[in-house]
XYZ file of N, CA, C and O in Angstrom:
716
model
N -6.091 1.558 -18.649
C -5.653 0.178 -18.579
C -6.881 -0.730 -18.631
O -7.828 -0.556 -17.883
N -6.867 -1.718 -19.494
C -7.999 -2.638 -19.644
C -8.033 -3.625 -18.480
O -6.995 -4.055 -17.976
N -9.220 -3.942 -18.111
C -9.397 -4.908 -17.025
C -9.219 -6.317 -17.575
O -9.796 -6.673 -18.609
N -8.445 -7.112 -16.913
C -8.164 -8.465 -17.370
C -9.270 -9.399 -16.912
O -9.596 -9.447 -15.721
N -9.856 -10.160 -17.829
C -10.895 -11.128 -17.503
C -10.226 -12.367 -16.916
O -9.354 -12.970 -17.534
N -10.615 -12.706 -15.717
C -9.988 -13.818 -15.011
C -11.064 -14.560 -14.221
O -11.250 -14.327 -13.031
N -11.814 -15.445 -14.892
C -12.943 -16.103 -14.219
C -12.537 -17.015 -13.059
O -13.346 -17.295 -12.185
N -11.308 -17.448 -13.002
C -10.872 -18.334 -11.925
C -10.275 -17.617 -10.727
O -9.857 -18.251 -9.755
N -10.255 -16.290 -10.789
C -9.573 -15.523 -9.745
C -10.186 -15.739 -8.368
O -9.482 -15.950 -7.390
N -11.501 -15.675 -8.261
C -12.163 -15.835 -6.962
C -11.802 -17.198 -6.343
O -11.471 -17.284 -5.166
N -11.832 -18.231 -7.163
C -11.494 -19.572 -6.660
C -10.033 -19.657 -6.250
O -9.707 -20.274 -5.239
N -9.141 -19.023 -7.013
C -7.724 -19.021 -6.638
C -7.519 -18.327 -5.300
O -6.678 -18.742 -4.499
N -8.291 -17.287 -5.065
C -8.191 -16.573 -3.793
C -8.643 -17.471 -2.643
O -7.986 -17.537 -1.597
N -9.742 -18.189 -2.844
C -10.222 -19.121 -1.806
C -9.180 -20.199 -1.555
O -8.837 -20.507 -0.411
N -8.671 -20.790 -2.626
C -7.646 -21.837 -2.481
C -6.411 -21.297 -1.766
O -5.822 -21.985 -0.915
N -6.029 -20.072 -2.095
C -4.871 -19.459 -1.440
C -5.146 -19.227 0.042
O -4.261 -19.432 0.881
N -6.351 -18.802 0.367
C -6.701 -18.597 1.784
C -6.591 -19.906 2.544
O -6.056 -19.942 3.665
N -7.073 -20.984 1.959
C -6.966 -22.300 2.605
C -5.491 -22.660 2.795
O -5.088 -23.144 3.855
N -4.682 -22.394 1.783
C -3.249 -22.664 1.891
C -2.576 -21.823 2.955
O -1.740 -22.326 3.721
N -2.937 -20.551 3.038
C -2.352 -19.665 4.051
C -2.716 -20.160 5.448
O -1.855 -20.239 6.335
N -3.981 -20.517 5.660
C -4.385 -21.019 6.977
C -3.653 -22.323 7.284
O -3.202 -22.539 8.405
N -3.495 -23.178 6.271
C -2.774 -24.433 6.480
C -1.319 -24.219 6.874
O -0.775 -24.949 7.691
N -0.689 -23.188 6.309
C 0.716 -22.914 6.596
C 0.930 -22.080 7.855
O 1.861 -22.325 8.614
N 0.068 -21.073 8.062
C 0.311 -20.077 9.105
C -0.749 -20.040 10.201
O -0.594 -19.291 11.168
N -1.833 -20.761 10.002
C -2.926 -20.704 10.958
C -3.842 -19.527 10.676
O -3.549 -18.678 9.833
N -4.940 -19.467 11.413
C -5.912 -18.384 11.248
C -5.243 -17.028 11.495
O -5.528 -16.052 10.807
N -4.348 -16.969 12.463
C -3.685 -15.701 12.789
C -2.866 -15.170 11.616
O -2.651 -13.969 11.508
N -2.436 -16.040 10.723
C -1.648 -15.619 9.572
C -2.471 -15.216 8.364
O -1.924 -14.821 7.330
N -3.794 -15.309 8.488
C -4.669 -14.971 7.366
C -4.814 -13.454 7.251
O -5.221 -12.789 8.197
N -4.450 -12.934 6.103
C -4.634 -11.513 5.807
C -4.887 -11.387 4.313
O -4.524 -12.275 3.530
N -5.505 -10.288 3.924
C -5.727 -10.066 2.488
C -4.394 -10.035 1.748
O -4.263 -10.586 0.658
N -3.406 -9.417 2.362
C -2.085 -9.306 1.736
C -1.445 -10.694 1.547
O -0.917 -10.997 0.474
N -1.501 -11.534 2.564
C -0.910 -12.878 2.467
C -1.628 -13.710 1.407
O -0.994 -14.443 0.638
N -2.940 -13.588 1.367
C -3.723 -14.352 0.388
C -3.455 -13.841 -1.022
O -3.296 -14.640 -1.957
N -3.390 -12.534 -1.189
C -3.108 -11.970 -2.508
C -1.759 -12.469 -3.024
O -1.633 -12.855 -4.194
N -0.760 -12.479 -2.156
C 0.563 -12.962 -2.561
C 0.510 -14.448 -2.932
O 1.076 -14.859 -3.947
N -0.180 -15.240 -2.119
C -0.264 -16.681 -2.385
C -1.057 -16.975 -3.656
O -0.758 -17.939 -4.362
N -2.072 -16.170 -3.940
C -2.898 -16.379 -5.137
C -2.309 -15.713 -6.375
O -2.820 -15.893 -7.477
N -1.255 -14.909 -6.160
C -0.631 -14.153 -7.248
C -1.642 -13.254 -7.950
O -1.785 -13.267 -9.172
N -2.358 -12.492 -7.111
C -3.331 -11.514 -7.614
C -3.068 -10.189 -6.916
O -2.458 -10.149 -5.844
N -3.536 -9.096 -7.495
C -3.385 -7.806 -6.816
C -4.164 -7.797 -5.502
O -5.214 -8.442 -5.379
N -3.670 -7.079 -4.526
C -4.319 -6.980 -3.225
C -5.787 -6.567 -3.364
O -6.662 -7.097 -2.685
N -6.059 -5.642 -4.262
C -7.430 -5.174 -4.458
C -8.386 -6.272 -4.894
O -9.594 -6.183 -4.652
N -7.873 -7.320 -5.522
C -8.743 -8.426 -5.944
C -9.310 -9.180 -4.748
O -10.446 -9.641 -4.785
N -8.506 -9.311 -3.710
C -9.014 -10.049 -2.547
C -10.118 -9.264 -1.866
O -11.121 -9.842 -1.442
N -9.956 -7.959 -1.769
C -10.982 -7.148 -1.114
C -12.185 -6.913 -2.028
O -13.281 -6.652 -1.553
N -11.987 -7.030 -3.330
C -13.105 -6.930 -4.268
C -14.016 -8.149 -4.100
O -15.236 -8.021 -4.018
N -13.427 -9.322 -4.052
C -14.209 -10.562 -3.939
C -14.653 -10.853 -2.510
O -15.697 -11.472 -2.297
N -13.858 -10.422 -1.539
C -14.140 -10.710 -0.122
C -13.853 -9.448 0.673
O -12.707 -9.177 1.024
N -14.885 -8.708 0.960
C -14.749 -7.408 1.622
C -14.003 -7.522 2.943
O -13.168 -6.704 3.275
N -14.311 -8.568 3.720
C -13.666 -8.742 5.026
C -12.959 -10.091 5.076
O -13.238 -10.988 4.268
N -12.090 -10.226 6.057
C -11.443 -11.531 6.255
C -12.465 -12.584 6.646
O -12.323 -13.754 6.282
N -13.495 -12.185 7.375
C -14.545 -13.153 7.721
C -15.248 -13.663 6.468
O -15.572 -14.847 6.380
N -15.474 -12.786 5.490
C -16.083 -13.230 4.231
C -15.188 -14.277 3.559
O -15.673 -15.283 3.040
N -13.907 -14.025 3.576
C -12.951 -14.957 2.985
C -12.907 -16.263 3.782
O -12.884 -17.357 3.212
N -12.930 -16.153 5.082
C -12.917 -17.330 5.942
C -14.177 -18.178 5.739
O -14.105 -19.411 5.706
N -15.306 -17.531 5.579
C -16.559 -18.248 5.314
C -16.439 -19.037 4.017
O -16.781 -20.223 3.965
N -15.936 -18.409 2.966
C -15.790 -19.101 1.687
C -14.820 -20.274 1.800
O -15.072 -21.355 1.244
N -13.732 -20.074 2.529
C -12.755 -21.161 2.712
C -13.379 -22.321 3.490
O -13.224 -23.493 3.110
N -14.088 -22.005 4.569
C -14.703 -23.066 5.370
C -15.781 -23.797 4.581
O -15.891 -25.016 4.670
N -16.545 -23.062 3.794
C -17.571 -23.726 2.971
C -16.934 -24.719 2.012
O -17.434 -25.830 1.842
N -15.826 -24.338 1.410
C -15.150 -25.254 0.485
C -14.591 -26.462 1.220
O -14.759 -27.603 0.785
N -13.922 -26.230 2.327
C -13.348 -27.338 3.100
C -14.463 -28.258 3.607
O -14.329 -29.481 3.572
N -15.575 -27.666 4.042
C -16.705 -28.469 4.514
C -17.279 -29.348 3.404
O -17.646 -30.494 3.649
N -17.377 -28.820 2.191
C -17.884 -29.628 1.072
C -16.995 -30.856 0.864
O -17.496 -31.964 0.656
N -15.694 -30.640 0.934
C -14.759 -31.758 0.753
C -14.873 -32.750 1.910
O -14.877 -33.968 1.714
N -14.955 -32.223 3.143
C -15.094 -33.076 4.333
C -16.365 -33.894 4.234
O -16.384 -35.093 4.502
N -17.472 -33.232 3.868
C -18.761 -33.903 3.807
C -18.796 -34.976 2.725
O -19.459 -35.992 2.882
N -18.087 -34.760 1.638
C -18.029 -35.776 0.587
C -17.404 -37.056 1.140
O -17.917 -38.165 0.922
N -16.320 -36.911 1.894
C -15.687 -38.081 2.516
C -16.562 -38.710 3.572
O -16.670 -39.942 3.670
N -17.236 -37.884 4.365
C -18.122 -38.402 5.409
C -19.294 -39.146 4.778
O -19.662 -40.228 5.232
N -19.853 -38.593 3.717
C -20.976 -39.240 3.034
C -20.547 -40.594 2.464
O -21.317 -41.567 2.510
N -19.330 -40.676 1.951
C -18.825 -41.964 1.451
C -18.738 -42.973 2.584
O -19.091 -44.136 2.418
N -18.243 -42.524 3.737
C -18.161 -43.439 4.874
C -19.557 -43.881 5.295
O -19.790 -45.075 5.509
N -20.490 -42.960 5.404
C -21.852 -43.305 5.813
C -22.444 -44.332 4.846
O -23.050 -45.317 5.268
N -22.247 -44.116 3.553
C -22.776 -45.050 2.555
C -22.135 -46.430 2.678
O -22.757 -47.445 2.336
N -20.913 -46.483 3.208
C -20.209 -47.765 3.312
C -20.514 -48.523 4.603
O -20.043 -49.645 4.784
N -21.285 -47.911 5.503
C -21.597 -48.578 6.771
C -22.344 -49.872 6.494
O -23.347 -49.892 5.783
N -21.847 -50.924 7.065
C -22.479 -52.242 6.935
C -23.423 -52.428 8.111
O -22.976 -52.481 9.255
N -24.738 -52.526 7.860
C -25.691 -52.672 8.964
C -25.464 -53.937 9.801
O -25.910 -54.007 10.947
N -24.759 -54.907 9.239
C -24.498 -56.146 9.974
C -23.325 -56.000 10.946
O -23.105 -56.862 11.791
N -22.583 -54.915 10.817
C -21.421 -54.681 11.678
C -21.836 -53.715 12.783
O -22.538 -52.745 12.530
N -21.422 -53.962 14.029
C -21.777 -53.038 15.111
C -21.334 -51.604 14.787
O -20.251 -51.385 14.233
N -22.178 -50.647 15.142
C -21.884 -49.242 14.849
C -20.555 -48.821 15.469
O -19.802 -48.054 14.870
N -20.256 -49.305 16.653
C -18.984 -48.954 17.299
C -17.798 -49.346 16.415
O -16.806 -48.613 16.327
N -17.913 -50.484 15.753
C -16.846 -50.947 14.857
C -16.725 -50.029 13.639
O -15.626 -49.672 13.220
N -17.861 -49.643 13.086
C -17.860 -48.767 11.908
C -17.302 -47.378 12.248
O -16.557 -46.793 11.472
N -17.654 -46.846 13.403
C -17.138 -45.541 13.826
C -15.640 -45.631 14.079
O -14.885 -44.712 13.749
N -15.197 -46.728 14.646
C -13.764 -46.941 14.865
C -13.022 -46.925 13.530
O -11.952 -46.319 13.412
N -13.609 -47.547 12.533
C -13.009 -47.541 11.190
C -12.922 -46.113 10.655
O -11.893 -45.695 10.127
N -13.990 -45.352 10.836
C -14.019 -43.968 10.356
C -12.942 -43.120 11.041
O -12.171 -42.426 10.379
N -12.895 -43.182 12.363
C -11.907 -42.385 13.107
C -10.492 -42.805 12.707
O -9.618 -41.964 12.508
N -10.279 -44.093 12.558
C -8.971 -44.587 12.129
C -8.594 -44.056 10.757
O -7.442 -43.666 10.522
N -9.568 -44.017 9.844
C -9.308 -43.484 8.508
C -8.966 -41.996 8.565
O -8.051 -41.534 7.891
N -9.710 -41.238 9.377
C -9.449 -39.796 9.500
C -8.057 -39.571 10.080
O -7.265 -38.784 9.545
N -7.752 -40.261 11.163
C -6.459 -40.063 11.822
C -5.300 -40.636 11.013
O -4.164 -40.185 11.148
N -5.591 -41.614 10.189
C -4.546 -42.224 9.375
C -4.314 -41.507 8.055
O -3.398 -41.844 7.320
N -5.143 -40.513 7.771
C -5.015 -39.776 6.515
C -4.003 -38.660 6.613
O -3.075 -38.694 7.423
N -4.217 -37.646 5.819
C -3.330 -36.491 5.743
C -3.520 -35.619 6.984
O -4.473 -34.864 7.083
N -2.613 -35.730 7.940
C -2.757 -35.014 9.210
C -2.820 -33.498 9.009
O -3.604 -32.814 9.661
N -2.002 -32.976 8.102
C -2.025 -31.530 7.860
C -3.393 -31.081 7.368
O -3.882 -30.025 7.756
N -4.007 -31.896 6.537
C -5.335 -31.538 6.024
C -6.372 -31.587 7.146
O -7.225 -30.707 7.252
N -6.297 -32.603 7.985
C -7.245 -32.712 9.097
C -7.047 -31.545 10.062
O -8.024 -30.950 10.544
N -5.808 -31.177 10.339
C -5.546 -30.022 11.205
C -6.120 -28.748 10.599
O -6.713 -27.924 11.310
N -5.952 -28.568 9.294
C -6.512 -27.407 8.603
C -8.036 -27.390 8.751
O -8.631 -26.359 9.074
N -8.658 -28.528 8.523
C -10.114 -28.606 8.625
C -10.579 -28.216 10.023
O -11.534 -27.448 10.180
N -9.901 -28.721 11.037
C -10.288 -28.385 12.411
C -9.957 -26.939 12.754
O -10.693 -26.295 13.499
N -8.871 -26.408 12.215
C -8.556 -25.004 12.493
C -9.650 -24.096 11.938
O -10.104 -23.166 12.603
N -10.089 -24.366 10.724
C -11.162 -23.567 10.143
C -12.464 -23.759 10.920
O -13.197 -22.805 11.178
N -12.732 -24.976 11.287
C -13.945 -25.317 12.041
C -13.952 -24.618 13.403
O -14.940 -24.014 13.814
N -12.813 -24.622 14.084
C -12.732 -24.008 15.409
C -12.653 -22.485 15.357
O -12.858 -21.819 16.375
N -12.402 -21.928 14.180
C -12.439 -20.475 14.036
C -13.822 -19.940 14.393
O -13.971 -18.784 14.786
N -14.822 -20.799 14.308
C -16.198 -20.398 14.639
C -16.343 -20.015 16.108
O -17.278 -19.293 16.466
N -15.436 -20.450 16.952
C -15.504 -20.070 18.362
C -15.355 -18.566 18.549
O -15.977 -17.979 19.431
N -14.522 -17.936 17.739
C -14.224 -16.513 17.886
C -14.827 -15.642 16.788
O -14.820 -14.430 16.901
N -15.297 -16.268 15.730
C -15.799 -15.500 14.589
C -17.255 -15.881 14.313
O -17.521 -16.892 13.662
N -18.175 -15.069 14.786
C -19.602 -15.381 14.627
C -20.037 -15.592 13.178
O -20.951 -16.383 12.929
N -19.377 -14.964 12.224
C -19.761 -15.132 10.821
C -19.530 -16.566 10.341
O -20.186 -17.025 9.406
N -18.608 -17.258 10.980
C -18.249 -18.609 10.564
C -19.110 -19.665 11.275
O -19.277 -20.773 10.783
N -19.668 -19.299 12.407
C -20.429 -20.245 13.228
C -21.524 -21.007 12.481
O -21.632 -22.214 12.635
N -22.332 -20.322 11.679
C -23.403 -21.064 10.995
C -22.887 -22.153 10.059
O -23.531 -23.195 9.906
N -21.733 -21.939 9.448
C -21.179 -22.953 8.539
C -20.721 -24.163 9.328
O -20.996 -25.308 8.960
N -20.031 -23.937 10.430
C -19.577 -25.046 11.278
C -20.774 -25.800 11.845
O -20.794 -27.042 11.843
N -21.787 -25.076 12.307
C -22.978 -25.721 12.870
C -23.723 -26.516 11.800
O -24.198 -27.627 12.060
N -23.812 -25.963 10.595
C -24.504 -26.669 9.506
C -23.777 -27.953 9.135
O -24.407 -28.972 8.826
N -22.454 -27.931 9.192
C -21.670 -29.134 8.888
C -21.968 -30.228 9.905
O -22.219 -31.375 9.543
N -21.956 -29.865 11.181
C -22.264 -30.851 12.224
C -23.677 -31.401 12.063
O -23.916 -32.605 12.210
N -24.609 -30.520 11.748
C -25.991 -30.941 11.567
C -26.123 -31.875 10.368
O -26.815 -32.898 10.432
N -25.443 -31.540 9.278
C -25.498 -32.391 8.091
C -24.888 -33.761 8.363
O -25.405 -34.788 7.909
N -23.796 -33.790 9.122
C -23.192 -35.078 9.478
C -24.183 -35.925 10.267
O -24.367 -37.110 9.977
N -24.825 -35.315 11.256
C -25.802 -36.050 12.072
C -26.986 -36.505 11.227
O -27.467 -37.643 11.386
N -27.449 -35.656 10.333
C -28.586 -36.014 9.472
C -28.232 -37.207 8.581
O -29.013 -38.160 8.464
N -27.066 -37.142 7.942
C -26.643 -38.252 7.062
C -26.536 -39.564 7.829
O -27.053 -40.598 7.398
N -25.842 -39.501 8.962
C -25.668 -40.713 9.754
C -27.001 -41.177 10.315
O -27.295 -42.380 10.328
N -27.829 -40.249 10.763
C -29.140 -40.597 11.312
C -30.017 -41.304 10.302
O -30.732 -42.256 10.638
N -29.980 -40.861 9.049
C -30.755 -41.532 8.002
C -30.266 -42.956 7.795
O -31.059 -43.863 7.560
N -28.977 -43.131 7.917
C -28.397 -44.462 7.668
C -28.674 -45.431 8.818
O -28.975 -46.603 8.594
N -28.581 -44.931 10.066
C -28.747 -45.833 11.210
C -30.156 -45.790 11.789
O -30.498 -46.598 12.652
N -30.961 -44.818 11.350
C -32.355 -44.764 11.784
C -32.616 -44.084 13.116
O -33.699 -44.226 13.668
N -31.634 -43.333 13.630
C -31.829 -42.683 14.931
C -30.983 -41.412 14.969
O -29.760 -41.471 15.102
N -31.649 -40.266 14.869
C -30.938 -38.988 14.826
C -30.224 -38.675 16.138
O -29.105 -38.167 16.133
N -30.846 -38.995 17.263
C -30.214 -38.700 18.557
C -28.908 -39.484 18.710
O -27.892 -38.938 19.154
N -28.926 -40.738 18.341
C -27.705 -41.550 18.401
C -26.668 -41.006 17.420
O -25.480 -40.930 17.742
N -27.121 -40.603 16.250
C -26.203 -40.064 15.246
C -25.516 -38.810 15.774
O -24.305 -38.645 15.605
N -26.268 -37.935 16.436
C -25.656 -36.718 16.993
C -24.605 -37.076 18.049
O -23.533 -36.473 18.105
N -24.916 -38.053 18.882
C -23.968 -38.479 19.917
C -22.712 -39.078 19.286
O -21.593 -38.806 19.733
N -22.884 -39.873 18.246
C -21.742 -40.496 17.577
C -20.875 -39.432 16.911
O -19.640 -39.476 17.008
N -21.501 -38.466 16.239
C -20.738 -37.391 15.597
C -19.946 -36.616 16.651
O -18.759 -36.337 16.468
N -20.580 -36.291 17.773
C -19.895 -35.556 18.843
C -18.743 -36.378 19.414
O -17.643 -35.855 19.650
N -18.980 -37.651 19.634
C -17.958 -38.538 20.197
C -16.766 -38.634 19.249
O -15.611 -38.449 19.663
N -17.037 -38.900 17.970
C -15.952 -39.050 16.988
C -15.198 -37.733 16.807
O -13.962 -37.718 16.746
N -15.941 -36.638 16.746
C -15.338 -35.323 16.583
C -14.406 -35.010 17.756
O -13.267 -34.581 17.560
N -14.898 -35.235 18.947
C -14.088 -34.985 20.139
C -12.855 -35.863 20.188
O -11.763 -35.408 20.554
N -13.013 -37.108 19.804
C -11.887 -38.030 19.828
C -10.811 -37.612 18.821
O -9.618 -37.594 19.155
N -11.233 -37.271 17.606
C -10.254 -36.835 16.601
C -9.521 -35.589 17.098
O -8.292 -35.509 17.025
N -10.269 -34.645 17.627
C -9.653 -33.416 18.128
C -8.667 -33.713 19.256
O -7.560 -33.169 19.284
N -9.027 -34.596 20.176
C -8.118 -34.953 21.271
C -6.838 -35.585 20.742
O -5.745 -35.288 21.224
N -6.966 -36.438 19.756
C -5.768 -37.068 19.188
C -4.885 -36.041 18.487
O -3.658 -36.099 18.578
N -5.517 -35.090 17.785
C -4.730 -34.043 17.123
C -3.982 -33.197 18.155
O -2.834 -32.817 17.944
N -4.646 -32.895 19.261
C -4.041 -32.039 20.291
C -2.960 -32.745 21.090
O -1.941 -32.145 21.431
N -3.184 -34.010 21.414
C -2.258 -34.703 22.306
C -1.218 -35.544 21.582
O -0.174 -35.853 22.152
N -1.517 -35.939 20.360
C -0.600 -36.802 19.629
C -0.556 -38.227 20.144
O 0.322 -38.997 19.768
N -1.500 -38.575 21.011
C -1.520 -39.945 21.528
C -1.837 -40.916 20.405
O -2.586 -40.581 19.484
N -1.296 -42.100 20.485
C -1.567 -43.074 19.431
C -3.038 -43.500 19.450
O -3.673 -43.559 20.501
N -3.554 -43.764 18.278
C -4.925 -44.217 18.128
C -5.010 -45.678 18.556
O -4.250 -46.512 18.076
N -5.911 -45.959 19.472
C -6.106 -47.329 19.960
C -7.517 -47.777 19.593
O -8.477 -47.501 20.320
N -7.654 -48.482 18.468
C -8.977 -48.884 18.006
C -9.779 -49.672 19.046
O -10.979 -49.444 19.205
N -9.131 -50.566 19.771
C -9.864 -51.385 20.752
C -10.457 -50.506 21.857
O -11.605 -50.717 22.278
N -9.717 -49.516 22.315
C -10.219 -48.625 23.362
C -11.392 -47.795 22.840
O -12.390 -47.599 23.546
N -11.294 -47.313 21.626
C -12.393 -46.549 21.039
C -13.636 -47.424 20.885
O -14.734 -47.028 21.258
N -13.441 -48.614 20.344
C -14.568 -49.540 20.143
C -15.273 -49.815 21.461
O -16.496 -49.739 21.560
N -14.496 -50.109 22.490
C -15.073 -50.433 23.805
C -15.795 -49.222 24.399
O -16.912 -49.340 24.907
N -15.170 -48.062 24.324
C -15.790 -46.853 24.873
C -17.059 -46.483 24.129
O -18.082 -46.153 24.751
N -17.015 -46.545 22.832
C -18.189 -46.206 22.035
C -19.305 -47.225 22.245
O -20.483 -46.862 22.321
N -18.953 -48.478 22.382
C -19.965 -49.509 22.635
C -20.691 -49.205 23.965
O -21.914 -49.349 24.053
N -19.941 -48.764 24.977
C -20.554 -48.404 26.258
C -21.489 -47.195 26.100
O -22.568 -47.151 26.661
N -21.030 -46.194 25.330
C -21.858 -44.999 25.118
C -23.132 -45.352 24.352
O -24.209 -44.839 24.657
N -23.023 -46.219 23.383
C -24.170 -46.577 22.548
C -25.160 -47.499 23.259
O -26.314 -47.567 22.853
N -24.722 -48.191 24.288
C -25.631 -49.129 24.979
C -26.455 -48.480 26.018
O -26.553 -47.500 26.482
């Protein structure tokens, strides 16, 4: 039997893994589930990704690239004449006002690093890149790290609790932290 040339197969597998995690969570990720979602033979998933951690790393790297593209756009749009607390409030509002399923997926992959050491460096690199980008824009890396941590924690709390986003409360709290 001739081997079928399929240059997009690896990418379809990654996309399918992201879809499986979005639908079923990390616990639902398996080579079999991904193969079915990607419409490829089971052996293709293990050929391209020997372990589930390898597949998870590839999925997180892709999701991180997309996340970072949006974050970089926000950083570039920061108006130096506007208080940073106001700009961060705008960012958090945009994240929470966007596609909730996508944000939940991003955080699920990101939090997989708690239990999967292979994924940890990707999650840590994303946080570091966010702080670096923001730090270059505002001129203070330490403040940028604090802002990234604050915004990250706030988004996660809203996802977990479902509490309504209150821009005024965020602005006031962040202004206190920044002062």
